[in-house]
XYZ file of C-alpha atoms in Angstrom:
166
model
C 89.273 100.212 99.452
C 91.745 98.065 97.536
C 92.280 94.309 97.641
C 95.762 92.912 97.193
C 96.361 89.233 96.451
C 99.937 88.022 96.889
C 101.182 84.599 95.886
C 104.634 83.103 95.862
C 105.575 80.794 92.991
C 105.426 77.051 93.634
C 108.532 75.083 94.611
C 111.255 75.295 91.987
C 113.880 72.823 90.921
C 117.609 73.102 91.539
C 118.297 69.905 89.566
C 120.141 71.634 86.717
C 123.032 73.726 88.068
C 123.560 75.146 84.565
C 120.281 77.067 84.721
C 120.254 80.596 86.000
C 117.815 81.585 88.726
C 115.392 83.102 86.219
C 115.171 79.894 84.153
C 114.451 77.349 86.890
C 111.375 75.151 86.360
C 109.022 73.756 88.988
C 110.014 70.574 90.767
C 107.628 67.692 91.480
C 106.217 69.313 94.608
C 105.708 72.582 92.732
C 103.859 70.830 89.913
C 101.634 69.202 92.571
C 101.036 72.301 94.732
C 100.264 74.851 92.004
C 97.071 73.135 90.791
C 96.037 72.354 94.381
C 96.290 76.042 95.185
C 94.439 76.900 91.974
C 91.513 74.698 93.013
C 91.470 76.152 96.535
C 91.589 79.747 95.309
C 88.882 79.070 92.717
C 86.533 78.231 95.598
C 87.354 81.397 97.542
C 88.087 84.340 95.272
C 86.782 85.580 91.928
C 89.151 85.112 89.018
C 90.840 88.270 87.862
C 93.908 89.440 86.000
C 97.260 88.262 87.361
C 100.502 90.228 87.289
C 103.288 87.666 87.127
C 107.076 87.726 87.356
C 108.995 86.827 84.218
C 110.754 83.935 86.006
C 109.933 80.531 84.537
C 108.887 79.126 87.935
C 106.333 81.916 88.377
C 105.026 81.502 84.827
C 104.671 77.726 85.308
C 102.848 78.259 88.609
C 100.285 80.419 86.839
C 99.967 77.909 83.968
C 99.338 75.025 86.387
C 96.726 77.039 88.284
C 94.955 77.916 85.039
C 94.691 74.228 84.101
C 92.318 73.663 87.021
C 90.731 77.114 87.199
C 89.198 77.875 83.783
C 87.885 81.275 84.906
C 91.445 82.310 85.758
C 92.694 81.005 82.416
C 90.170 83.285 80.689
C 91.574 86.395 82.407
C 94.306 88.698 81.179
C 97.720 87.861 82.561
C 100.475 90.449 82.553
C 104.078 89.326 82.658
C 106.122 92.096 84.232
C 109.914 92.118 84.598
C 109.607 94.489 87.575
C 108.018 91.644 89.545
C 111.198 89.570 89.241
C 112.466 91.181 92.425
C 113.415 90.062 95.898
C 112.948 93.511 97.467
C 109.694 94.620 99.106
C 110.392 98.288 98.366
C 110.463 97.463 94.649
C 107.009 95.912 95.039
C 105.709 98.923 96.956
C 106.895 101.243 94.185
C 105.332 98.980 91.552
C 102.013 98.846 93.438
C 101.997 102.619 93.922
C 102.209 102.990 90.137
C 98.948 101.097 89.521
C 95.944 102.953 88.161
C 93.706 104.391 90.871
C 90.608 102.803 89.290
C 92.022 99.285 89.702
C 90.425 98.070 92.924
C 92.128 94.680 92.953
C 95.629 93.450 92.163
C 96.971 89.886 92.125
C 100.771 89.562 92.158
C 102.582 86.268 91.606
C 106.212 86.711 92.607
C 109.119 85.869 94.892
C 110.515 85.803 98.384
C 111.859 87.463 100.407
C 110.029 90.380 98.753
C 106.542 88.967 99.383
C 107.137 88.070 103.036
C 108.727 91.465 103.632
C 105.848 93.211 101.834
C 103.354 91.329 104.012
C 105.087 92.494 107.169
C 105.493 96.032 105.865
C 101.812 96.331 104.965
C 100.752 94.813 108.288
C 103.083 97.170 110.149
C 104.335 94.274 112.243
C 105.919 90.837 111.859
C 102.796 89.018 110.648
C 104.606 86.205 108.846
C 108.026 84.564 109.220
C 108.070 83.173 105.699
C 105.539 82.954 102.885
C 105.957 79.345 101.750
C 106.193 78.362 98.116
C 102.732 78.481 96.505
C 101.472 80.369 99.570
C 98.720 82.957 99.119
C 97.821 86.095 101.106
C 94.911 88.522 100.782
C 95.132 92.061 102.116
C 92.533 94.764 102.313
C 94.095 98.176 101.892
C 91.936 101.153 102.943
C 93.087 103.636 100.297
C 91.378 105.213 97.302
C 94.530 105.224 95.187
C 97.434 102.781 95.102
C 99.866 105.697 95.378
C 98.676 106.058 98.997
C 99.916 102.576 99.924
C 102.128 102.950 103.008
C 103.609 100.906 105.817
C 101.123 99.549 108.332
C 98.025 100.340 106.271
C 97.100 96.812 105.182
C 94.974 94.223 106.929
C 95.906 90.593 106.335
C 92.444 89.088 105.868
C 93.147 85.565 104.683
C 95.899 83.152 103.771
C 96.155 79.702 102.231
C 99.285 77.542 102.313
C 99.652 74.237 100.452
C 100.416 72.348 103.680
C 96.949 73.272 104.956
C 95.127 71.777 101.964
C 93.807 68.206 101.873
C 96.056 65.873 99.900
């Protein structure tokens, strides 16, 4: 059995039209929601390594979460350019390449790839849109990540910033 944690980066800023998509920072709401999600996740899941997109907004989301979740800050974080994708099939291929002995994976990335991956794993439309800073946990009944296929995952839990107390 594998556990897959998926999280979308917090809300990014479009204030500087000169910046490319990859370089966008978090906006005010993103800087507020990332630590709120960090606190909520700290109460519900054990800290573990995080695989994070190279995009600045994803990196800043992880940094803000670590500020309020010291156990997460103490973990290894892997920045991976393959996670700067908007395609669920890219994520499936990346997940299938993980080591069989890794029982858990936490991915911090982007939409629409994460929403599409959620629906692909569930084998049905389980989610219209993973909101910014939204989190999903799947159980995946496989022994090896290479066996990850459509419809095999069970969406066990989700947390969205709008559901958290202010």
